[in-house]
Amino acid sequence: MVAELTTCVRTNLDCADVCGATAWVLSRHTGYDANISRTLLEACATACKSCGDECAGHADKHEHCRICADACRACERACRDLLATIR
């Protein structure tokens, strides 16, 4: 089923990279630039939504896709919640 999941795998990898970069920048303890943080959080929420949507399309056939979709939805919510606190 590799050919069927190629887009899913690519979306997962892209999402993981965006989430990783966002986590690295936000976890610094030296203060932050609200514009950079906001932009990263928006990108992370977008990547998580795309990934969650893609994985949800396979969730009925693959348990790992269901788990991934759930994790992406949770991360998207966390990004949007944090965005709401940044002025």
Coordinates of C-alpha atoms in Angstrom, one line a residue, residues 18-75:
V18 CA 7.4 22.1 11.0
C19 CA 6.4 20.9 14.4
G20 CA 10.0 20.3 15.3
A21 CA 11.1 23.7 14.2
T22 CA 8.3 25.4 16.1
A23 CA 9.1 23.5 19.2
W24 CA 12.8 24.4 19.0
V25 CA 12.1 28.1 18.6
L26 CA 9.3 28.3 21.2
S27 CA 11.3 26.3 23.8
R28 CA 14.2 28.8 24.0
H29 CA 14.4 30.5 27.4
T30 CA 15.8 33.8 26.1
G31 CA 12.6 35.7 25.3
Y32 CA 10.8 35.7 22.0
D33 CA 9.8 37.7 19.0
A34 CA 6.0 37.7 18.8
N35 CA 6.0 38.0 15.0
I36 CA 8.3 34.9 14.6
S37 CA 6.4 32.9 17.2
R38 CA 3.0 33.8 15.7
T39 CA 4.2 32.9 12.2
L40 CA 5.6 29.6 13.3
L41 CA 2.5 28.7 15.3
E42 CA 0.3 29.5 12.3
A43 CA 2.4 27.4 10.0
C44 CA 2.4 24.6 12.6
A45 CA -1.4 24.7 12.9
T46 CA -1.7 24.6 9.1
A47 CA 0.6 21.7 8.8
C48 CA -1.2 19.8 11.6
K49 CA -4.5 20.4 10.0
S50 CA -3.3 19.1 6.6
C51 CA -1.6 16.1 8.1
G52 CA -4.7 15.4 10.3
D53 CA -7.0 15.6 7.3
E54 CA -4.7 13.3 5.2
C55 CA -4.4 10.7 8.0
A56 CA -8.1 10.8 8.8
G57 CA -8.7 9.6 5.2
H58 CA -6.9 6.4 6.0
A59 CA -7.9 6.0 9.7
D60 CA -10.5 3.4 8.9
K61 CA -7.9 1.1 7.4
H62 CA -4.8 1.9 9.4
E63 CA -4.6 2.3 13.2
H64 CA -1.4 4.4 12.9
C65 CA -3.2 6.9 10.7
R66 CA -6.0 7.2 13.3
I67 CA -3.5 7.9 16.0
C68 CA -1.6 10.4 13.8
A69 CA -4.8 12.2 12.9
D70 CA -5.7 12.5 16.6
A71 CA -2.2 13.7 17.5
C72 CA -2.4 16.3 14.7
R73 CA -5.7 17.6 15.8
A74 CA -4.4 18.0 19.4
C75 CA -1.3 19.8 18.2

